[in-house]
Amino acid sequence: MSVRLRTRSDGTVYSQVRYRIAGRQSSISFDDHAEALAFDALVRKVGATKALEVTRITIAHHDNYTLGQWLRHHNDHLTGVDEATLTRYRSYAEHDFAAIEDIPIAALTDEDIALWVKNLRNRDGRAPSGKTVANKHGYLAGALNTAVRRGHIKTNPCDSIKLPEWEREEMVFLERDEYAILRAAVADYWRPMVDFLVSSGARWSEATALTPADIDRGAGVVRIRKAWKQVKGGYRIGTPKTRKSVRDINVPTSVLDALDYSGQWLFTNSGRGRRNPDGVVRSYNFHANVWEPALVRAKAAGLTKNPRVHDLRHTCASWLIEAGRPLPDVQDHMGHQSILTTVGIYRHRNRASGLENAQAIAGFLNH
């Protein structure tokens, strides 16, 4: 490939870009040298065949967005998303579409998207998890759906893409005796918090955003109205994950009575440094300084499972279901947006219906 300046017989200068397709050399001419350089760069990036297609579409649609331009436009005009989500979307647009960002959205094909999915990598160069691919593909599909609605493109090239299969990270459910082992291994200062997490089922971001004013100790009610959001440069208080996550839940009074109501936040670090004067509990510190040491001690005491902090939430739902609580009540307690989420995640924990199924089949057998 090369870009050369040529002179016509009338003395005007033009730029010629040479390229190869299937081993055969050809060329295309531009009056604007900058356009020639842009075409040459595109050939090097996506190949001559795709570059020619893009050029034809660009000439026919002078106002057509490239994918990179459209994603930035889409992010700037998004409504109904919180700051943390928008920060993540902007990071996607900035870092994850370099291979196809110069292609006009009208020229994007399902083959382009399929190659992008196949070649997607994390910033450390490793292949991303199936969930990460699904998240980024979902963001791209949503942005292009908006382009369809606005009339910029006719169809969404993401629609026909088959994504890699991925399995939800395995959940750990603790039985009563297993939780007792874990609890005994947790440092005394943190046991009230661990008891609260397993009995409330609150998400970490919700529990650590609670203040003493959010607790009605007389009624045994916890009002969940806010959650920490990770944003560029740190954290801020925002709304919980979904509309249904804003909820009032009942927690055993024995758990609530063991909490410390003297600080700004319901849960605080035992030591408060210059960088964290309010003592807000952050997950990375809790995991390294409290949770991991507790797991080491618990395993030495006989615990065979390896729960995450979030598995306390799963354990809460599991205990409610095993106690016979109706799934809609479990949904309300957990703050799931849809009952389908509750059913999909936790229904297998209730073996009563499975036993009834077996009994029903047994009635039809001859032995």
CSV table of C-alpha atoms in Angstrom, one decimal:
chain,number,residue,atom,x,y,z
A,1,MET,CA,0.0,0.0,0.0
A,2,SER,CA,1.1,3.5,-0.7
A,3,VAL,CA,-0.1,7.1,-1.0
A,4,ARG,CA,1.4,9.1,-3.9
A,5,LEU,CA,0.8,12.6,-5.3
A,6,ARG,CA,0.0,12.7,-9.0
A,7,THR,CA,-0.4,15.5,-11.5
A,8,ARG,CA,-3.2,15.5,-14.1
A,9,SER,CA,-2.7,16.8,-17.6
A,10,ASP,CA,-4.4,20.0,-16.7
A,11,GLY,CA,-1.9,20.6,-13.9
A,12,THR,CA,-4.1,19.8,-10.9
A,13,VAL,CA,-2.7,17.5,-8.2
A,14,TYR,CA,-4.4,14.5,-6.7
A,15,SER,CA,-3.6,11.7,-4.3
A,16,GLN,CA,-3.5,8.1,-5.4
A,17,VAL,CA,-3.8,5.2,-2.9
A,18,ARG,CA,-2.6,1.8,-4.0
A,19,TYR,CA,-3.9,-1.3,-2.4
A,20,ARG,CA,-4.3,-5.1,-3.0
A,21,ILE,CA,-7.3,-7.3,-3.0
A,22,ALA,CA,-6.8,-11.0,-3.4
A,23,GLY,CA,-3.2,-10.4,-4.5
A,24,ARG,CA,-4.2,-8.0,-7.3
A,25,GLN,CA,-3.1,-4.4,-7.1
A,26,SER,CA,-5.5,-1.6,-7.7
A,27,SER,CA,-5.8,2.1,-6.8
A,28,ILE,CA,-8.2,4.9,-5.9
A,29,SER,CA,-7.8,8.6,-6.3
A,30,PHE,CA,-8.7,11.5,-4.0
A,31,ASP,CA,-8.6,15.2,-4.7
A,32,ASP,CA,-8.2,15.8,-0.9
A,33,HIS,CA,-4.9,14.4,0.4
A,34,ALA,CA,-6.3,14.1,3.9
A,35,GLU,CA,-9.1,11.8,2.6
A,36,ALA,CA,-6.4,9.7,0.9
A,37,LEU,CA,-4.4,9.4,4.1
A,38,ALA,CA,-7.6,8.5,6.0
A,39,PHE,CA,-8.5,5.8,3.4
A,40,ASP,CA,-5.0,4.4,3.5
A,41,ALA,CA,-5.2,4.2,7.3
A,42,LEU,CA,-8.6,2.5,7.0
A,43,VAL,CA,-7.2,-0.1,4.6
A,44,ARG,CA,-4.5,-0.9,7.0
A,45,LYS,CA,-7.0,-1.3,9.8
A,46,VAL,CA,-9.9,-3.2,8.2
A,47,GLY,CA,-8.7,-4.3,4.8
A,48,ALA,CA,-9.2,-2.9,1.3
A,49,THR,CA,-12.5,-4.5,0.7
A,50,LYS,CA,-14.1,-3.1,3.8
A,51,ALA,CA,-12.4,0.3,3.3
A,52,LEU,CA,-13.9,0.6,-0.2
A,53,GLU,CA,-17.3,-0.3,1.1
A,54,VAL,CA,-17.0,2.3,3.9
A,55,THR,CA,-15.8,4.9,1.4
A,56,ARG,CA,-18.8,4.4,-0.9
A,57,ILE,CA,-21.2,4.7,2.0
A,58,THR,CA,-19.5,7.7,3.4
A,59,ILE,CA,-19.8,9.5,0.0
A,60,ALA,CA,-23.5,8.6,-0.2
A,61,HIS,CA,-24.2,9.6,3.4
A,62,HIS,CA,-22.2,12.7,4.2
A,63,ASP,CA,-23.7,13.1,7.7
A,64,ASN,CA,-23.3,9.4,8.6
A,65,TYR,CA,-21.7,8.7,12.0
A,66,THR,CA,-18.7,6.5,12.5
A,67,LEU,CA,-19.3,3.9,15.2
A,68,GLY,CA,-16.9,5.9,17.6
A,69,GLN,CA,-18.8,9.1,16.9
A,70,TRP,CA,-22.1,7.5,17.4
A,71,LEU,CA,-21.2,5.8,20.7
A,72,ARG,CA,-20.0,9.2,22.1
A,73,HIS,CA,-23.2,10.8,20.8
A,74,HIS,CA,-25.3,8.0,22.3
A,75,ASN,CA,-23.6,8.4,25.7
A,76,ASP,CA,-24.0,12.1,25.7
A,77,HIS,CA,-27.8,11.9,25.2
A,78,LEU,CA,-28.6,8.9,27.4
A,79,THR,CA,-31.3,9.4,30.1
A,80,GLY,CA,-32.4,7.2,32.9
A,81,VAL,CA,-29.0,5.8,33.8
A,82,ASP,CA,-27.0,6.6,36.9
A,83,GLU,CA,-23.6,8.2,36.9
A,84,ALA,CA,-21.8,4.9,37.6
A,85,THR,CA,-23.4,3.2,34.6
A,86,LEU,CA,-22.7,6.1,32.4
A,87,THR,CA,-19.0,6.1,33.5
A,88,ARG,CA,-18.8,2.4,32.6
A,89,TYR,CA,-20.5,3.1,29.2
A,90,ARG,CA,-18.0,5.8,28.4
A,91,SER,CA,-15.1,3.5,29.3
A,92,TYR,CA,-16.5,0.9,26.9
A,93,ALA,CA,-16.7,3.5,24.1
A,94,GLU,CA,-13.2,4.8,24.8
A,95,HIS,CA,-11.4,1.5,25.1
A,96,ASP,CA,-13.3,-1.5,23.5
A,97,PHE,CA,-14.1,-0.6,19.9
A,98,ALA,CA,-10.8,0.5,18.4
A,99,ALA,CA,-11.0,-2.2,15.7
A,100,ILE,CA,-14.3,-0.9,14.3
A,101,GLU,CA,-14.7,2.6,15.6
A,102,ASP,CA,-13.8,4.2,12.2
A,103,ILE,CA,-16.5,2.3,10.3
A,104,PRO,CA,-19.7,4.3,9.6
A,105,ILE,CA,-22.6,2.7,11.4
A,106,ALA,CA,-24.4,2.4,8.0
A,107,ALA,CA,-21.5,0.2,6.8
A,108,LEU,CA,-21.3,-2.0,9.9
A,109,THR,CA,-22.2,-5.7,9.2
A,110,ASP,CA,-22.8,-8.7,11.4
A,111,GLU,CA,-19.5,-10.0,10.2
A,112,ASP,CA,-17.8,-6.9,11.6
A,113,ILE,CA,-19.5,-7.4,14.9
A,114,ALA,CA,-18.7,-11.1,15.0
A,115,LEU,CA,-15.0,-10.4,14.4
A,116,TRP,CA,-15.1,-7.8,17.1
A,117,VAL,CA,-16.6,-10.3,19.6
A,118,LYS,CA,-14.0,-12.9,18.6
A,119,ASN,CA,-11.1,-10.6,19.0
A,120,LEU,CA,-12.3,-8.7,22.1
A,121,ARG,CA,-9.6,-8.6,24.8
A,122,ASN,CA,-9.3,-7.1,28.3
A,123,ARG,CA,-6.8,-4.3,28.8
A,124,ASP,CA,-4.3,-6.8,30.1
A,125,GLY,CA,-4.5,-8.7,26.8
A,126,ARG,CA,-6.4,-11.7,28.1
A,127,ALA,CA,-9.7,-13.0,26.7
A,128,PRO,CA,-12.6,-11.6,28.6
A,129,SER,CA,-15.2,-13.7,30.4
A,130,GLY,CA,-18.4,-14.6,28.7
A,131,LYS,CA,-20.3,-12.2,31.0
A,132,THR,CA,-18.0,-9.3,30.0
A,133,VAL,CA,-18.5,-10.0,26.3
A,134,ALA,CA,-22.3,-10.1,26.9
A,135,ASN,CA,-22.2,-6.8,28.8
A,136,LYS,CA,-20.2,-5.0,26.1
A,137,HIS,CA,-22.2,-6.5,23.3
A,138,GLY,CA,-25.4,-5.5,25.1
A,139,TYR,CA,-24.2,-1.9,25.3
A,140,LEU,CA,-23.3,-1.9,21.6
A,141,ALA,CA,-26.6,-3.4,20.7
A,142,GLY,CA,-28.5,-0.8,22.7
A,143,ALA,CA,-26.6,2.0,21.1
A,144,LEU,CA,-27.3,0.7,17.6
A,145,ASN,CA,-31.0,0.1,18.5
A,146,THR,CA,-31.2,3.8,19.1
A,147,ALA,CA,-29.5,4.5,15.7
A,148,VAL,CA,-32.3,2.3,14.1
A,149,ARG,CA,-35.0,4.3,15.9
A,150,ARG,CA,-33.4,7.6,14.8
A,151,GLY,CA,-33.3,6.4,11.2
A,152,HIS,CA,-29.5,6.4,10.8
A,153,ILE,CA,-29.5,2.7,10.0
A,154,LYS,CA,-32.2,0.3,8.9
A,155,THR,CA,-31.3,-2.8,10.9
A,156,ASN,CA,-29.1,-3.6,13.9
A,157,PRO,CA,-26.1,-5.8,12.9
A,158,CYS,CA,-25.8,-7.0,16.5
A,159,ASP,CA,-29.1,-8.9,16.3
A,160,SER,CA,-27.8,-12.0,14.6
A,161,ILE,CA,-24.7,-12.4,16.7
A,162,LYS,CA,-24.3,-15.6,18.8
A,163,LEU,CA,-22.4,-14.8,21.9
A,164,PRO,CA,-20.1,-17.2,23.8
A,165,GLU,CA,-21.9,-19.2,26.4
A,166,TRP,CA,-21.1,-18.3,30.0
A,167,GLU,CA,-22.2,-19.6,33.3
A,168,ARG,CA,-23.1,-17.5,36.2
A,169,GLU,CA,-20.4,-17.5,38.9
A,170,GLU,CA,-21.3,-20.4,41.2
A,171,MET,CA,-23.2,-19.3,44.2
A,172,VAL,CA,-22.3,-20.6,47.6
A,173,PHE,CA,-25.1,-21.3,50.1
A,174,LEU,CA,-24.2,-21.9,53.7
A,175,GLU,CA,-26.1,-24.2,55.9
A,176,ARG,CA,-26.7,-23.2,59.5
A,177,ASP,CA,-23.8,-25.1,61.0
A,178,GLU,CA,-21.5,-23.8,58.2
A,179,TYR,CA,-22.5,-20.2,58.9
A,180,ALA,CA,-21.8,-20.8,62.6
A,181,ILE,CA,-18.2,-21.9,61.8
A,182,LEU,CA,-17.7,-18.8,59.6
A,183,ARG,CA,-19.2,-16.5,62.1
A,184,ALA,CA,-17.0,-17.7,64.9
A,185,ALA,CA,-14.0,-17.1,62.7
A,186,VAL,CA,-14.9,-13.4,62.1
A,187,ALA,CA,-13.3,-10.9,64.3
A,188,ASP,CA,-15.6,-9.8,67.2
A,189,TYR,CA,-15.9,-6.2,65.9
A,190,TRP,CA,-17.3,-7.4,62.5
A,191,ARG,CA,-19.7,-10.1,63.6
A,192,PRO,CA,-22.7,-7.7,63.9
A,193,MET,CA,-22.2,-6.7,60.4
A,194,VAL,CA,-21.9,-10.2,59.1
A,195,ASP,CA,-25.0,-11.2,61.0
A,196,PHE,CA,-26.8,-8.2,59.4
A,197,LEU,CA,-25.7,-9.1,55.9
A,198,VAL,CA,-26.9,-12.7,56.2
A,199,SER,CA,-30.2,-11.8,57.8
A,200,SER,CA,-31.1,-8.8,55.7
A,201,GLY,CA,-29.8,-10.1,52.4
A,202,ALA,CA,-28.8,-6.5,51.6
A,203,ARG,CA,-26.3,-5.9,48.9
A,204,TRP,CA,-22.9,-4.7,50.1
A,205,SER,CA,-23.5,-1.2,48.4
A,206,GLU,CA,-26.8,-0.9,50.3
A,207,ALA,CA,-25.7,-2.1,53.7
A,208,THR,CA,-22.6,0.1,53.8
A,209,ALA,CA,-24.8,3.2,52.8
A,210,LEU,CA,-27.1,2.8,55.8
A,211,THR,CA,-27.2,5.4,58.6
A,212,PRO,CA,-28.7,5.0,62.1
A,213,ALA,CA,-31.7,7.0,60.9
A,214,ASP,CA,-32.6,4.2,58.4
A,215,ILE,CA,-33.3,1.7,61.2
A,216,ASP,CA,-36.6,1.5,63.1
A,217,ARG,CA,-35.4,-0.7,66.0
A,218,GLY,CA,-38.8,-0.8,67.7
A,219,ALA,CA,-40.5,-2.2,64.6
A,220,GLY,CA,-37.4,-4.2,63.5
A,221,VAL,CA,-37.5,-2.5,60.1
A,222,VAL,CA,-34.6,-1.4,57.9
A,223,ARG,CA,-35.4,1.2,55.2
A,224,ILE,CA,-33.2,0.8,52.1
A,225,ARG,CA,-33.2,3.9,50.1
A,226,LYS,CA,-29.7,4.5,48.9
A,227,ALA,CA,-26.5,2.7,47.8
A,228,TRP,CA,-22.9,3.5,47.1
A,229,LYS,CA,-22.0,4.0,43.5
A,230,GLN,CA,-18.4,3.8,42.2
A,231,VAL,CA,-17.7,6.7,39.9
A,232,LYS,CA,-14.7,8.2,38.3
A,233,GLY,CA,-12.4,9.4,41.1
A,234,GLY,CA,-14.2,7.6,43.9
A,235,TYR,CA,-17.7,6.9,45.3
A,236,ARG,CA,-20.9,8.7,45.8
A,237,ILE,CA,-24.3,8.0,47.3
A,238,GLY,CA,-27.0,7.1,44.8
A,239,THR,CA,-30.1,5.1,44.4
A,240,PRO,CA,-30.2,1.3,44.8
A,241,LYS,CA,-29.8,-1.0,41.8
A,242,THR,CA,-33.4,-1.1,40.7
A,243,ARG,CA,-36.8,0.4,41.5
A,244,LYS,CA,-37.7,-2.7,43.5
A,245,SER,CA,-34.5,-2.4,45.5
A,246,VAL,CA,-35.9,0.6,47.3
A,247,ARG,CA,-37.7,-1.3,50.1
A,248,ASP,CA,-38.5,-1.8,53.8
A,249,ILE,CA,-37.4,-5.1,55.2
A,250,ASN,CA,-37.7,-6.7,58.6
A,251,VAL,CA,-34.5,-7.9,60.3
A,252,PRO,CA,-34.4,-9.8,63.6
A,253,THR,CA,-34.3,-7.4,66.5
A,254,SER,CA,-31.5,-9.4,68.1
A,255,VAL,CA,-29.4,-8.5,65.0
A,256,LEU,CA,-30.4,-4.8,65.1
A,257,ASP,CA,-29.8,-4.5,68.8
A,258,ALA,CA,-26.1,-5.6,68.4
A,259,LEU,CA,-25.3,-2.7,66.0
A,260,ASP,CA,-23.5,0.5,66.9
A,261,TYR,CA,-25.7,3.6,66.2
A,262,SER,CA,-23.2,6.2,67.4
A,263,GLY,CA,-21.6,7.0,64.0
A,264,GLN,CA,-22.5,8.8,60.8
A,265,TRP,CA,-22.9,5.4,59.1
A,266,LEU,CA,-24.3,2.2,60.6
A,267,PHE,CA,-21.1,0.3,59.7
A,268,THR,CA,-17.7,1.9,60.0
A,269,ASN,CA,-14.1,0.8,60.1
A,270,SER,CA,-12.6,0.4,63.5
A,271,GLY,CA,-9.8,2.7,62.6
A,272,ARG,CA,-10.3,5.9,60.6
A,273,GLY,CA,-7.4,7.3,58.5
A,274,ARG,CA,-6.8,10.6,56.8
A,275,ARG,CA,-8.1,9.3,53.5
A,276,ASN,CA,-11.3,7.9,55.1
A,277,PRO,CA,-12.2,10.2,58.1
A,278,ASP,CA,-15.8,9.0,58.2
A,279,GLY,CA,-14.8,5.4,58.5
A,280,VAL,CA,-16.8,4.2,55.5
A,281,VAL,CA,-16.4,0.5,54.9
A,282,ARG,CA,-15.1,-0.3,51.5
A,283,SER,CA,-15.3,-3.8,50.0
A,284,TYR,CA,-11.6,-4.0,49.0
A,285,ASN,CA,-10.4,-3.3,52.6
A,286,PHE,CA,-13.1,-5.5,54.2
A,287,HIS,CA,-12.2,-8.4,51.9
A,288,ALA,CA,-8.5,-8.2,52.5
A,289,ASN,CA,-8.4,-7.4,56.2
A,290,VAL,CA,-11.5,-9.1,57.5
A,291,TRP,CA,-13.0,-11.7,55.1
A,292,GLU,CA,-10.0,-13.5,53.8
A,293,PRO,CA,-8.4,-14.0,57.3
A,294,ALA,CA,-11.8,-15.2,58.6
A,295,LEU,CA,-12.0,-17.8,55.8
A,296,VAL,CA,-8.6,-19.1,56.6
A,297,ARG,CA,-9.6,-19.6,60.2
A,298,ALA,CA,-13.0,-21.1,59.2
A,299,LYS,CA,-11.4,-23.6,56.9
A,300,ALA,CA,-9.0,-24.6,59.6
A,301,ALA,CA,-12.1,-25.2,61.8
A,302,GLY,CA,-13.7,-27.4,59.2
A,303,LEU,CA,-15.5,-25.2,56.7
A,304,THR,CA,-15.2,-26.8,53.3
A,305,LYS,CA,-16.9,-24.1,51.2
A,306,ASN,CA,-15.3,-20.9,49.9
A,307,PRO,CA,-18.1,-18.2,50.2
A,308,ARG,CA,-17.7,-14.6,49.0
A,309,VAL,CA,-19.2,-11.8,51.0
A,310,HIS,CA,-22.0,-11.6,48.4
A,311,ASP,CA,-22.9,-15.3,49.2
A,312,LEU,CA,-24.3,-14.1,52.5
A,313,ARG,CA,-27.0,-12.5,50.4
A,314,HIS,CA,-27.6,-15.8,48.6
A,315,THR,CA,-27.6,-17.6,51.9
A,316,CYS,CA,-30.3,-15.3,53.2
A,317,ALA,CA,-32.5,-16.1,50.2
A,318,SER,CA,-31.8,-19.8,50.6
A,319,TRP,CA,-32.8,-19.8,54.3
A,320,LEU,CA,-36.1,-18.0,53.5
A,321,ILE,CA,-37.0,-20.4,50.8
A,322,GLU,CA,-36.1,-23.5,52.9
A,323,ALA,CA,-38.3,-22.1,55.7
A,324,GLY,CA,-41.2,-22.1,53.3
A,325,ARG,CA,-41.5,-18.4,52.6
A,326,PRO,CA,-43.4,-17.7,49.4
A,327,LEU,CA,-41.2,-16.6,46.5
A,328,PRO,CA,-42.9,-13.2,46.1
A,329,ASP,CA,-42.0,-12.5,49.7
A,330,VAL,CA,-38.5,-13.5,49.1
A,331,GLN,CA,-38.4,-11.2,46.0
A,332,ASP,CA,-39.5,-8.3,48.2
A,333,HIS,CA,-36.9,-9.0,50.9
A,334,MET,CA,-34.1,-9.3,48.3
A,335,GLY,CA,-35.2,-6.3,46.2
A,336,HIS,CA,-35.3,-8.2,42.9
A,337,GLN,CA,-36.9,-6.2,40.1
A,338,SER,CA,-38.7,-9.3,38.8
A,339,ILE,CA,-40.0,-12.4,40.4
A,340,LEU,CA,-38.4,-14.2,37.4
A,341,THR,CA,-35.0,-13.3,38.9
A,342,THR,CA,-35.9,-14.8,42.3
A,343,VAL,CA,-37.3,-18.0,40.6
A,344,GLY,CA,-34.3,-18.3,38.2
A,345,ILE,CA,-31.7,-17.9,41.0
A,346,TYR,CA,-33.2,-19.6,44.0
A,347,ARG,CA,-36.0,-21.9,43.1
A,348,HIS,CA,-33.7,-25.0,43.0
A,349,ARG,CA,-33.2,-24.5,46.8
A,350,ASN,CA,-36.8,-25.5,47.5
A,351,ARG,CA,-36.9,-29.3,47.2
A,352,ALA,CA,-40.5,-29.5,48.6
A,353,SER,CA,-42.0,-29.2,45.2
A,354,GLY,CA,-39.6,-31.7,43.8
A,355,LEU,CA,-40.6,-34.2,46.5
A,356,GLU,CA,-44.3,-33.6,45.6
A,357,ASN,CA,-43.4,-34.3,41.9
A,358,ALA,CA,-41.9,-37.6,42.8
A,359,GLN,CA,-44.9,-38.5,45.0
A,360,ALA,CA,-47.2,-37.7,42.1
A,361,ILE,CA,-45.3,-39.9,39.7
A,362,ALA,CA,-45.2,-42.7,42.2
A,363,GLY,CA,-49.0,-42.8,42.2
A,364,PHE,CA,-48.9,-43.9,38.5
A,365,LEU,CA,-46.4,-46.7,39.0
A,366,ASN,CA,-47.5,-50.3,39.5
A,367,HIS,CA,-44.9,-51.1,42.1
